[in-house]
Short mmCIF file of C-alpha atoms in Angstrom, two decimals:
data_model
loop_
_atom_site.label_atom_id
_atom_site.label_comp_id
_atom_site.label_asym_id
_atom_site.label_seq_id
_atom_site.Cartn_x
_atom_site.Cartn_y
_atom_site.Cartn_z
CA UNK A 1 -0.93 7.94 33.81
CA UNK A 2 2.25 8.80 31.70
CA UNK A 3 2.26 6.31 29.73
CA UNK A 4 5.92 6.63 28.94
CA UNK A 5 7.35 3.02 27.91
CA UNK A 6 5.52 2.08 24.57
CA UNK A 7 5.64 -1.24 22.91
CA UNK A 8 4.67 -1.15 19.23
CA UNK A 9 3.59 -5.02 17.95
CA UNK A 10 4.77 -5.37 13.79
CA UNK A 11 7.97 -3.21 12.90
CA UNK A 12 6.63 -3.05 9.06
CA UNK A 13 5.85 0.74 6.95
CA UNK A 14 3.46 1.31 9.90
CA UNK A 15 5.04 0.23 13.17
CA UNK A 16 8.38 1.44 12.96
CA UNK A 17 7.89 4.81 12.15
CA UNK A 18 5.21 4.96 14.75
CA UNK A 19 7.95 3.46 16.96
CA UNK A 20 11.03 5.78 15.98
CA UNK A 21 8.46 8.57 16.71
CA UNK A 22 7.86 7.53 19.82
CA UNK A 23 11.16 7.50 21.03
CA UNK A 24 12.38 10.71 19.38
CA UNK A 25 9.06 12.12 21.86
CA UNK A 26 11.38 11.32 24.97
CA UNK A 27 9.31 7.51 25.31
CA UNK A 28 10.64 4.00 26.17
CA UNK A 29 9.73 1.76 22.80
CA UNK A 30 10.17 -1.64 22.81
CA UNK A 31 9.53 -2.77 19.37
CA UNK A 32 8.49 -6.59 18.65
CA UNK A 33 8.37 -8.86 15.88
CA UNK A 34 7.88 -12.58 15.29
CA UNK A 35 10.39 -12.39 12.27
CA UNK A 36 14.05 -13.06 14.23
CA UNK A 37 15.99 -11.75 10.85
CA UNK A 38 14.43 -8.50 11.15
CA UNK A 39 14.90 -7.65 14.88
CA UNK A 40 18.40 -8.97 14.27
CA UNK A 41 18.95 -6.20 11.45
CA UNK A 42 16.84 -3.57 13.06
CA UNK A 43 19.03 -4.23 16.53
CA UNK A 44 22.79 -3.87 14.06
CA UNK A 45 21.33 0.05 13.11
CA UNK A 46 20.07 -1.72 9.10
CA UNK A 47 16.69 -0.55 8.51
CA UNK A 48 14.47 -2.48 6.06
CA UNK A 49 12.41 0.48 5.01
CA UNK A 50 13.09 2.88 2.61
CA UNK A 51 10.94 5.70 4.55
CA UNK A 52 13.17 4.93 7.41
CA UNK A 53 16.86 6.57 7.47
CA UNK A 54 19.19 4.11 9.05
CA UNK A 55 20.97 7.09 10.79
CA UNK A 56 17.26 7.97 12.60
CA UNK A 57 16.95 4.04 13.49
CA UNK A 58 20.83 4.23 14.83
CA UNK A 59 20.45 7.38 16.56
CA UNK A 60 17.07 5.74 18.45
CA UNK A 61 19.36 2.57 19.15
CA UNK A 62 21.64 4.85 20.67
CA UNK A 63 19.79 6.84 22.42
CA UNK A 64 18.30 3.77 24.74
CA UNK A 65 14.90 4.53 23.95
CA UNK A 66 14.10 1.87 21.44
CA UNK A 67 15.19 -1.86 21.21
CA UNK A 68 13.39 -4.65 19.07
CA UNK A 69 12.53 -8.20 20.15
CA UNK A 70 11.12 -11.20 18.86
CA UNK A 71 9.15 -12.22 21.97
CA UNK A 72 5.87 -10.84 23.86
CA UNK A 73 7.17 -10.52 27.01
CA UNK A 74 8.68 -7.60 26.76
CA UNK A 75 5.54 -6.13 26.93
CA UNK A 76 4.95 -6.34 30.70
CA UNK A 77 7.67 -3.79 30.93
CA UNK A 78 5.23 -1.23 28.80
CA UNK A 79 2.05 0.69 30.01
CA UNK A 80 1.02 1.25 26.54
CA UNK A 81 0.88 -0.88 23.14
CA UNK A 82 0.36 -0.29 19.15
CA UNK A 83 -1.15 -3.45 17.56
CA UNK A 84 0.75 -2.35 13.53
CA UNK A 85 0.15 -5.83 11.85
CA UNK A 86 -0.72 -6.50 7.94
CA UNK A 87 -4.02 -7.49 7.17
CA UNK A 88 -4.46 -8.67 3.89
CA UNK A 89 -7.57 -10.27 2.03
CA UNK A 90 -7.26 -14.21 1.26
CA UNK A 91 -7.79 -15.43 -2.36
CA UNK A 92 -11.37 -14.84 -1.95
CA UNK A 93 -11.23 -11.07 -0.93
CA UNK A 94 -12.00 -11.97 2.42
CA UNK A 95 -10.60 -10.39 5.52
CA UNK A 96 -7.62 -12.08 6.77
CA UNK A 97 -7.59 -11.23 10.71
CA UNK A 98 -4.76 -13.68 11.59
CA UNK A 99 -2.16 -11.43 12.26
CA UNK A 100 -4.42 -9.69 14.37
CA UNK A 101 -5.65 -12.02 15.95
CA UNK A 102 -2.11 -13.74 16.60
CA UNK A 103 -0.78 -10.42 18.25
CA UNK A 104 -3.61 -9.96 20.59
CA UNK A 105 -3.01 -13.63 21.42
CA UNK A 106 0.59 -12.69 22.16
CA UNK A 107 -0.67 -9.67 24.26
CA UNK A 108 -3.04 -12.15 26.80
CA UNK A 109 -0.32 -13.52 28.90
CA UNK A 110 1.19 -10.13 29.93
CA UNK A 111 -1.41 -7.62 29.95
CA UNK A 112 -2.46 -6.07 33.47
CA UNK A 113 -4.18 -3.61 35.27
CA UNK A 114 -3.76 -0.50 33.80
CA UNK A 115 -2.45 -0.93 30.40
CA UNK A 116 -3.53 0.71 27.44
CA UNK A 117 -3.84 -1.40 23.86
CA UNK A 118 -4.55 0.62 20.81
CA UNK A 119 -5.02 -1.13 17.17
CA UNK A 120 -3.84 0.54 14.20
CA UNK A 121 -4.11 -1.93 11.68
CA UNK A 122 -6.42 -1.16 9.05
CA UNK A 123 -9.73 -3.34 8.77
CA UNK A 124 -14.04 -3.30 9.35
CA UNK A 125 -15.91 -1.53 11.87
CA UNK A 126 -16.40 -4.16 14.22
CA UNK A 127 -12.96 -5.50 14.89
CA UNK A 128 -11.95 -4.17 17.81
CA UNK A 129 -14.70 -4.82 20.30
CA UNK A 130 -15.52 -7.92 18.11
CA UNK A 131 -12.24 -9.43 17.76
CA UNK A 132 -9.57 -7.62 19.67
CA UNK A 133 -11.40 -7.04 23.10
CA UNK A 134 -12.71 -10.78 23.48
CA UNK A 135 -9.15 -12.13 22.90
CA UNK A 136 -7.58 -9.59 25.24
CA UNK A 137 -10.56 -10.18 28.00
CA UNK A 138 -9.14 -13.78 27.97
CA UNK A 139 -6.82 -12.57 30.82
CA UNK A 140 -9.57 -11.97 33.08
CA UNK A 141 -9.60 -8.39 32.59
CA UNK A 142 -12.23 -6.37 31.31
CA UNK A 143 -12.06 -3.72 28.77
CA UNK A 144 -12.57 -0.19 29.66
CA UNK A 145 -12.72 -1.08 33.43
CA UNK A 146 -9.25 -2.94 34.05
CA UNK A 147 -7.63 -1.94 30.94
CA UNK A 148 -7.92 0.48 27.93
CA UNK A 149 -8.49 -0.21 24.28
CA UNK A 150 -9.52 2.03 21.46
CA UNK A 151 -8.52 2.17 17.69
CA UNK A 152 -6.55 4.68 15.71
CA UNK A 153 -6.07 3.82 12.04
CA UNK A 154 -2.51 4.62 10.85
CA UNK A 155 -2.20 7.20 8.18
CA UNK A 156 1.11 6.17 6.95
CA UNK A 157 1.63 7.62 3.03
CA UNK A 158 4.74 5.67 1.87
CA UNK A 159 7.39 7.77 -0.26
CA UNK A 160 5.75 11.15 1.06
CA UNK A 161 8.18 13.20 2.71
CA UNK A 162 5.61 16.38 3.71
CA UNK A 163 3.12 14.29 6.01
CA UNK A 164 4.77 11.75 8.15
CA UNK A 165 3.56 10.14 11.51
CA UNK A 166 5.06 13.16 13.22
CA UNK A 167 2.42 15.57 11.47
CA UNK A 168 -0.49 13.89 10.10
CA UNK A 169 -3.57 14.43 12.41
CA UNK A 170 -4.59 11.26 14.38
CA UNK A 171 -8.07 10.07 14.73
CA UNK A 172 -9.02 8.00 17.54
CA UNK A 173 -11.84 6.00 19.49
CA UNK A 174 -11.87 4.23 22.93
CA UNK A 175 -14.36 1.59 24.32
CA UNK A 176 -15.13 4.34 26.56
CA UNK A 177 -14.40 7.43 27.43
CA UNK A 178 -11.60 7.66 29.50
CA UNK A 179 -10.00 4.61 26.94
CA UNK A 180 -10.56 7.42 24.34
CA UNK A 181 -8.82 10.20 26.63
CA UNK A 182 -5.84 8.29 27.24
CA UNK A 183 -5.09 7.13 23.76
CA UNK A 184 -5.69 10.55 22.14
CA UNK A 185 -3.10 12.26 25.34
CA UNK A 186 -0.42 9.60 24.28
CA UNK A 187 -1.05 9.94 20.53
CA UNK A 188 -0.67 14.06 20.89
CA UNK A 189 2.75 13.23 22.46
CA UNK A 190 3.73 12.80 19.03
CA UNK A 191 2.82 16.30 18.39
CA UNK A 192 -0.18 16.32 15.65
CA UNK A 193 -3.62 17.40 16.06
CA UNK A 194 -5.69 14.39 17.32
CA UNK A 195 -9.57 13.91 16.70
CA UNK A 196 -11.67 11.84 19.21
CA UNK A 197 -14.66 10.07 18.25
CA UNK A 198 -17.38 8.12 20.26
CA UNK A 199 -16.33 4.80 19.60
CA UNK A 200 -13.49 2.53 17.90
CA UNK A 201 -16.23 1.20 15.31
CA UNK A 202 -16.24 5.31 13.84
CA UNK A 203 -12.55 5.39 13.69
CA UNK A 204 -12.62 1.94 11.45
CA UNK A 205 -14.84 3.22 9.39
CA UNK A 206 -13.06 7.33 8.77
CA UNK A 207 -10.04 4.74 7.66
CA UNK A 208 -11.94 2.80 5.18
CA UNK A 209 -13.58 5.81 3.86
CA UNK A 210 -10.77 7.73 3.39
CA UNK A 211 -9.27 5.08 1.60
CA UNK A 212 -12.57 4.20 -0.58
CA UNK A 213 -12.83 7.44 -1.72
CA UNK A 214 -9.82 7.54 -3.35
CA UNK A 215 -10.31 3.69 -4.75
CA UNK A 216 -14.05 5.06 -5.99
CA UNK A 217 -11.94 8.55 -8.15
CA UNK A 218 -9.30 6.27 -9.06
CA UNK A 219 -11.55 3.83 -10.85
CA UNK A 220 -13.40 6.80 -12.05
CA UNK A 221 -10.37 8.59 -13.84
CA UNK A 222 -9.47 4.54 -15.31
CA UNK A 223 -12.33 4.51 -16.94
CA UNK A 224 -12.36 7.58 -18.26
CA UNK A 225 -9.21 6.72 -19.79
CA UNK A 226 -10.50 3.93 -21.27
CA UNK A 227 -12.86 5.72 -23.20
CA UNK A 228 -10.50 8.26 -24.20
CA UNK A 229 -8.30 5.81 -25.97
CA UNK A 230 -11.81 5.11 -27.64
CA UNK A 231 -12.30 8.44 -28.27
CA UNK A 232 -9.15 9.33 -29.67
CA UNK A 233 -8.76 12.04 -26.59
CA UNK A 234 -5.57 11.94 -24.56
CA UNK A 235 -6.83 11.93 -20.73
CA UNK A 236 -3.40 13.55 -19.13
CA UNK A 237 -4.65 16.82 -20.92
CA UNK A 238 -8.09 16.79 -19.84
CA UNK A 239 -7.37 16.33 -16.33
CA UNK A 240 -5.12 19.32 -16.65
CA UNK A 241 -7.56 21.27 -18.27
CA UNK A 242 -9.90 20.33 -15.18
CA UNK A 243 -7.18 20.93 -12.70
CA UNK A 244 -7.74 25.25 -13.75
CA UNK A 245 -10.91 25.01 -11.93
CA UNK A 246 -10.19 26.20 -8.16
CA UNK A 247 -13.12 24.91 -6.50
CA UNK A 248 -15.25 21.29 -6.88
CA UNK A 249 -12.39 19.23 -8.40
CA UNK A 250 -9.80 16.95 -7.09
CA UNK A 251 -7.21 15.74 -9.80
CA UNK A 252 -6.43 11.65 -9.55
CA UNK A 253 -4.79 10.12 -12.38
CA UNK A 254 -4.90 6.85 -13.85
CA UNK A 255 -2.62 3.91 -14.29
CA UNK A 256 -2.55 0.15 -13.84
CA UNK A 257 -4.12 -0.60 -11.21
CA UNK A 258 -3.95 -0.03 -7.63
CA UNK A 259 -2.03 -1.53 -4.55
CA UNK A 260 -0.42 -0.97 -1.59
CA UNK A 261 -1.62 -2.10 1.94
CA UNK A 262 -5.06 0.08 2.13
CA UNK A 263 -6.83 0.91 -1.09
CA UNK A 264 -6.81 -2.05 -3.09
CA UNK A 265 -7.82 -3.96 0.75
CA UNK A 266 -10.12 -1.69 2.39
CA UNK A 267 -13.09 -1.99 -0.19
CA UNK A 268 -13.50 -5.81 0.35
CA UNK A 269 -13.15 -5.25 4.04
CA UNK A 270 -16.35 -3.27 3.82
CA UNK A 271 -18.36 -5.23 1.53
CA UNK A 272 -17.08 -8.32 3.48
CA UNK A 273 -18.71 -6.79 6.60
CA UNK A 274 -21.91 -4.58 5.18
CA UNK A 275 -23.25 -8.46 4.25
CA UNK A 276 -23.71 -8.98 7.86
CA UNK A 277 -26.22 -6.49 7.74
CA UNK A 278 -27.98 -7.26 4.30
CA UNK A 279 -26.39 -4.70 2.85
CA UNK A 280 -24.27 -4.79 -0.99
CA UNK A 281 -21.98 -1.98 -1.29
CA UNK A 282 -22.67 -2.22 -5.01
CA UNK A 283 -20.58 1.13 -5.84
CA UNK A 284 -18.11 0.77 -3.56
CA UNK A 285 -17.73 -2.98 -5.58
CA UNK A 286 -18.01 -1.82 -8.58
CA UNK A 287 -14.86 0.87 -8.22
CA UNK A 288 -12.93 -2.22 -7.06
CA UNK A 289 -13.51 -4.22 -9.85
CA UNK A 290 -12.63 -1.43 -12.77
CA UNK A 291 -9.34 -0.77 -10.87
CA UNK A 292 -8.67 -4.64 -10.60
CA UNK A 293 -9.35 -4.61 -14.25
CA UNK A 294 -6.67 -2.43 -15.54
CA UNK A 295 -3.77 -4.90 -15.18
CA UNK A 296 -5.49 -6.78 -18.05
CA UNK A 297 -5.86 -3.92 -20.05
CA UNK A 298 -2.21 -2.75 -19.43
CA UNK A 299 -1.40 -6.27 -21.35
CA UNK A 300 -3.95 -5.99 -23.83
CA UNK A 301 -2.77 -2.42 -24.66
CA UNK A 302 1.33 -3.81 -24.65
CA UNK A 303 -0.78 -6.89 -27.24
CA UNK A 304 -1.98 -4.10 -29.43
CA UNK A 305 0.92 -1.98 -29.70
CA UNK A 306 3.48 -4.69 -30.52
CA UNK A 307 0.65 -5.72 -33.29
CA UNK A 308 0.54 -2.52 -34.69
CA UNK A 309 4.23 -1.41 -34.60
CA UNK A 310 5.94 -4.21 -34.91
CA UNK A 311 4.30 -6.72 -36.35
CA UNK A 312 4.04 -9.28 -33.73
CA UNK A 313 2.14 -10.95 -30.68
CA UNK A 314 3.25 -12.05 -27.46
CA UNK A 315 4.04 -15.31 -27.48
CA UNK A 316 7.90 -14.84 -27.58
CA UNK A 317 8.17 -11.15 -27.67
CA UNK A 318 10.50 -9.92 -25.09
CA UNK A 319 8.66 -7.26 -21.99
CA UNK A 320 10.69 -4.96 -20.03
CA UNK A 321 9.10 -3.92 -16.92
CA UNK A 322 10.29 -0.74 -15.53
CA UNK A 323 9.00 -0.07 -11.66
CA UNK A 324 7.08 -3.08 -9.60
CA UNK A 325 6.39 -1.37 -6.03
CA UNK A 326 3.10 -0.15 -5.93
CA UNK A 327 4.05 3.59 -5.84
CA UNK A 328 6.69 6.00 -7.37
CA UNK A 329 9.60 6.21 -4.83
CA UNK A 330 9.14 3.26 -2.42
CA UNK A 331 10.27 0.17 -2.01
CA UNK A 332 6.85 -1.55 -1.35
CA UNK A 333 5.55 -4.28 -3.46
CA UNK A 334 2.77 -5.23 -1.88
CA UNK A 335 -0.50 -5.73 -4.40
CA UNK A 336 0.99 -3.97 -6.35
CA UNK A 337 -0.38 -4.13 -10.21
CA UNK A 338 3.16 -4.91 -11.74
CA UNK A 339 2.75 -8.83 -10.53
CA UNK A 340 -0.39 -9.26 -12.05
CA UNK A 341 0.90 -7.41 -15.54
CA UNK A 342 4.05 -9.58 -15.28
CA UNK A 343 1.61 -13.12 -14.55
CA UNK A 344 -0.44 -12.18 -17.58
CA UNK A 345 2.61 -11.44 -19.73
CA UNK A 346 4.12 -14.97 -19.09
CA UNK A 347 1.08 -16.71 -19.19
CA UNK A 348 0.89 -15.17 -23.18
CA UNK A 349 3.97 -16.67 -23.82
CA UNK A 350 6.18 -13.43 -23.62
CA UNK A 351 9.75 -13.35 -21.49
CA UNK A 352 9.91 -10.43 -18.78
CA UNK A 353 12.43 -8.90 -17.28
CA UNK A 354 12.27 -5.78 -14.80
CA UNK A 355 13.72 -2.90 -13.30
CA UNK A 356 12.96 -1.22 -10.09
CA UNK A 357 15.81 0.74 -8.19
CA UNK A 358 14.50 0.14 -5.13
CA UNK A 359 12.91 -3.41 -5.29
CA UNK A 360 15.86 -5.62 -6.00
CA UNK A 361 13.52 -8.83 -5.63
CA UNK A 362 9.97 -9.57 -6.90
CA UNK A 363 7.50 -12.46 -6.74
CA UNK A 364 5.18 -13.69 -9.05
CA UNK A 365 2.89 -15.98 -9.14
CA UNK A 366 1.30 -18.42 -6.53
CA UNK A 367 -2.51 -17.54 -7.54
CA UNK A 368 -5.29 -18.84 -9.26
CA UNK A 369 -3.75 -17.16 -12.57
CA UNK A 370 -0.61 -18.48 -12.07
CA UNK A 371 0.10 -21.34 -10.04
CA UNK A 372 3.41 -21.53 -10.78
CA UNK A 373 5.58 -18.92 -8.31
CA UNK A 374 8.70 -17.39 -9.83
CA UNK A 375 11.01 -15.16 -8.16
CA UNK A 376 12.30 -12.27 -10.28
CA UNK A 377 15.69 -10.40 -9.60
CA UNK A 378 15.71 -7.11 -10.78
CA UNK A 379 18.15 -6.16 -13.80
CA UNK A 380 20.11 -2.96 -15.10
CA UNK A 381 18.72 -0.26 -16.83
CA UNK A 382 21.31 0.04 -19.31
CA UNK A 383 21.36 -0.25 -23.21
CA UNK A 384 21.65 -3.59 -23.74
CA UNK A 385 18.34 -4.36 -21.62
CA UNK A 386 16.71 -1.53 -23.90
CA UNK A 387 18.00 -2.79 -26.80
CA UNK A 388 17.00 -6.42 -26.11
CA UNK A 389 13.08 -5.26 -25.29
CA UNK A 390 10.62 -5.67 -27.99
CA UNK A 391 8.56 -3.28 -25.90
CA UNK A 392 8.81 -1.30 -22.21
CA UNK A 393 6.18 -1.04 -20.10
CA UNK A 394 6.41 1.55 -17.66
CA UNK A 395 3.96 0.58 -14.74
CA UNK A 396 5.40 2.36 -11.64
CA UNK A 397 7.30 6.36 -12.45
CA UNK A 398 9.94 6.15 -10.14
CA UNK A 399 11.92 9.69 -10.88
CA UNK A 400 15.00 7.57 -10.72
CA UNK A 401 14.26 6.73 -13.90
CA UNK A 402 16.19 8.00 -16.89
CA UNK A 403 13.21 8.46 -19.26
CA UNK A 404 14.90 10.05 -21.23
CA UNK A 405 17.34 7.65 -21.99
CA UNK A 406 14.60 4.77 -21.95
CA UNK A 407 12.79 6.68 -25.01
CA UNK A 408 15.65 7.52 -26.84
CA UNK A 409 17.16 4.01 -26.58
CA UNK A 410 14.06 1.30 -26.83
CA UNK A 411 11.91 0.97 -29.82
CA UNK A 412 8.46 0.73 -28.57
CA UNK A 413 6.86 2.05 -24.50
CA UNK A 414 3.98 1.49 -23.03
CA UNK A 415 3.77 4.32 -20.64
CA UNK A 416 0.82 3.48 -18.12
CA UNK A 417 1.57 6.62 -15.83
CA UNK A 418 2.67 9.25 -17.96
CA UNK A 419 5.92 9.09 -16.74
CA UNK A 420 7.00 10.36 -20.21
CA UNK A 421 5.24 13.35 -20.64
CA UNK A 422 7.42 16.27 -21.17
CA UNK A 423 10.44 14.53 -22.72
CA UNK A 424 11.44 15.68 -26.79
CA UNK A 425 10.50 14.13 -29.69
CA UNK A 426 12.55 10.90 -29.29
CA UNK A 427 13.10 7.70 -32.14
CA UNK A 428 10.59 5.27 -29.71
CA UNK A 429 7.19 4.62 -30.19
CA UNK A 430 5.23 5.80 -26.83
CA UNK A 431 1.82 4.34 -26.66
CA UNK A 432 0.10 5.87 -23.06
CA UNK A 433 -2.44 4.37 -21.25
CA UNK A 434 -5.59 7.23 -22.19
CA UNK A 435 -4.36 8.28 -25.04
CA UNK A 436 -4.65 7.53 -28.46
CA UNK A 437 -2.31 5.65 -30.51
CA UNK A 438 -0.22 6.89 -33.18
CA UNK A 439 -1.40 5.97 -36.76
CA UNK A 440 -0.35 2.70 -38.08
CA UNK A 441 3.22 2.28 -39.69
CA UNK A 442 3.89 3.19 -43.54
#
């Protein structure tokens, strides 16, 4: 089977690359969404992601291979489909399978002999025979016998430019065999290598570890830093020392916090599931919680640093946030460590405003720390906004940034990501996050 008219189901960071792709390969894509403003924007050329050039969306639109809709069925027109939806953790770091759920749903009344359904969405080993196929064998179908399924986890790195979903090797795993087969010949079409496995429950799992062991060497390097600032060592040079080494080392750097869609996510996933079987991931857990910890310490460091330099708490100092996506050079918010910084700063009484070139709009709020939910618009980097700071926190290093002009202009930074290493002498105070401070004031 060709397999030549794709639909892709969620046209977020993962499904609409994976559906541009598609349709640059010489495929049919239909794209759908449940959200009727986006399909409306994606359909007048606008793209709402940052990774995705509106010419590239324009020239797809053009070309007749792609459209977007807001309805299911659409997808009786396709032979193959990409299930791309979020899924998040609730309040309680559980798994939140709705959207999942809700797109297989929206599959059931149109799927037929023959078709081929393929999750992407990151979650536990489990969910796709356990979840996906019982939903889909609703129809009367059966998986593997009148239909394929299989999983391939998406590999999307938002911001990088080298290793898109053109390039990056594909892993995948059918509910049998020829399921397996079929996905891996359409995924190939895309023209990466592409590594079968025996079964969609070994495919969950490479995702979550290849996430987890970043979250586990994150946390690692955070607390590390922590007991540099102890220590009186500055971190960013020993991990550059370390980096000489040309075997047995990976470099990851610290910061405040993780987020994103995967690595703050995927270790509560895990633990969720490994209690089915008895099992605590107590390392995996542990990781988590150090990297869920450094937004606090981000505040407590901005707390000590306005003590010792100028004099005051932060009950009515003034905060200047500079980067809230979760990642340098994106325009993705989501979990990303900025909100809960920002939460914690109002909660101590301090006012906060931000700057992030491209996030023009950011939420706070909602949550058991702060029940109150406040929209923040973001402002100007100019010299008034410096001037009005009684500190800067830098939390995400877009290069966009003028650091230079940040340090020569503002009287005290916070710099949580070493975004102003390098730069002259300058008349600011920069306190870094693993790093010792500067002696006290004369």
């Amino acid at each position: 089977m060709a397999d030549d008219r794709v639909g892709v189901i969620g046209l977020g960071y993962v499904g609409l690359p994976l559906a541009l792709a598609f349709a640059e390969a010489g495929c049919e894509v239909i794209g759908v969404d449940v959200d009727e403003g986006k399909v409306a924007a994606l359909m007048a050329g606008r793209s709402p992601i940052r990774d995705v050039p509106e010419e590239a969306l324009r020239a797809a639109l053009a070309s007749g291979r792609f459209r977007a809709t807001p309805t299911y069925a659409a997808l009786a027109e396709v032979e193959a489909m990409f299930i791309c939806v979020p899924t998040p953790y609730d309040a309680m770091r559980a798994p939140d399978l709705s959207y999942v759920k809700a797109a297989a749903e929206g599959i059931v009344p149109y799927l037929r002999q023959g078709h081929l359904v393929i999750l992407q969405s990151t979650t536990y080993p489990g969910t796709t025979e356990e979840v996906v196929r019982p939903i889909l064998e609703r129809s009367g179908l059966r998986a593997g016998e009148d239909f394929d399924l299989a999983f391939s986890p998406e590999r999307i790195d938002p911001g990088n430019r080298e290793w898109t979903v053109r390039n990056t090797p594909k892993v995948v795993g059918g509910v049998t065999p020829r399921s397996t087969a079929r996905a891996a010949a359409l995924l190939s079409r895309l023209g990466a290598p592409v590594h079968p496995v025996s079964s969609p429950r070994v495919a969950e799992m490479s995702k979550l570890l290849e996430n987890i062991f970043r979250s586990v060497n994150i946390a690692l390097v955070n607390e590390l830093a922590l007991l540099c600032e102890r220590m009186g060592i500055n971190i960013w040079e020993v991990i550059e020392a370390a980096k000489t080494k040309p075997f047995g080392f990976m470099a990851f750097y610290p910061g405040p916090g993780v987020g994103g869609h995967c690595i703050p996510v995927d270790p509560y996933y895990l633990s969720w599931k490994a209690r089915e079987y008895d099992f605590y991931t107590k390392f995996i857990e542990l990781a988590a919680e150090v990297n869920q910890a450094m937004p606090f310490h981000v505040v407590h460091r901005t707390a000590e640093a306005l003590d010792r330099y100028a004099g005051k708490g932060l009950r009515g100092a003034r905060a200047f946030v500079l980067g809230v996506a979760y990642k340098r050079e994106t325009d993705d918010p989501r979990n990303s460590p900025a909100g809960r910084i920002i939460e914690l700063l109002l909660m101590r009484g301090a006012e906060v405003a931000y700057h992030d070139p491209y996030v023009p709009r950011f939420r706070v709020g909602g949550d058991a720390f702060r029940r109150e939910e406040r929209e923040l618009a973001s402002v100007p980097l100019e010299e008034g906004w410096l001037r009005w700071a009684d500190v800067v926190v830098i939390v995400t290093g877009h290069r966009a940034v003028d650091y230079g002009k940040v340090v020569e202009t503002a009287r005290l930074v916070v710099d949580t990501c070493n975004a102003t290493a390098g730069l002259p002498r300058c008349s600011a105070i920069v306190v870094r996050l693993g790093a010792p401070m500067a002696p006290f004031p004369e």
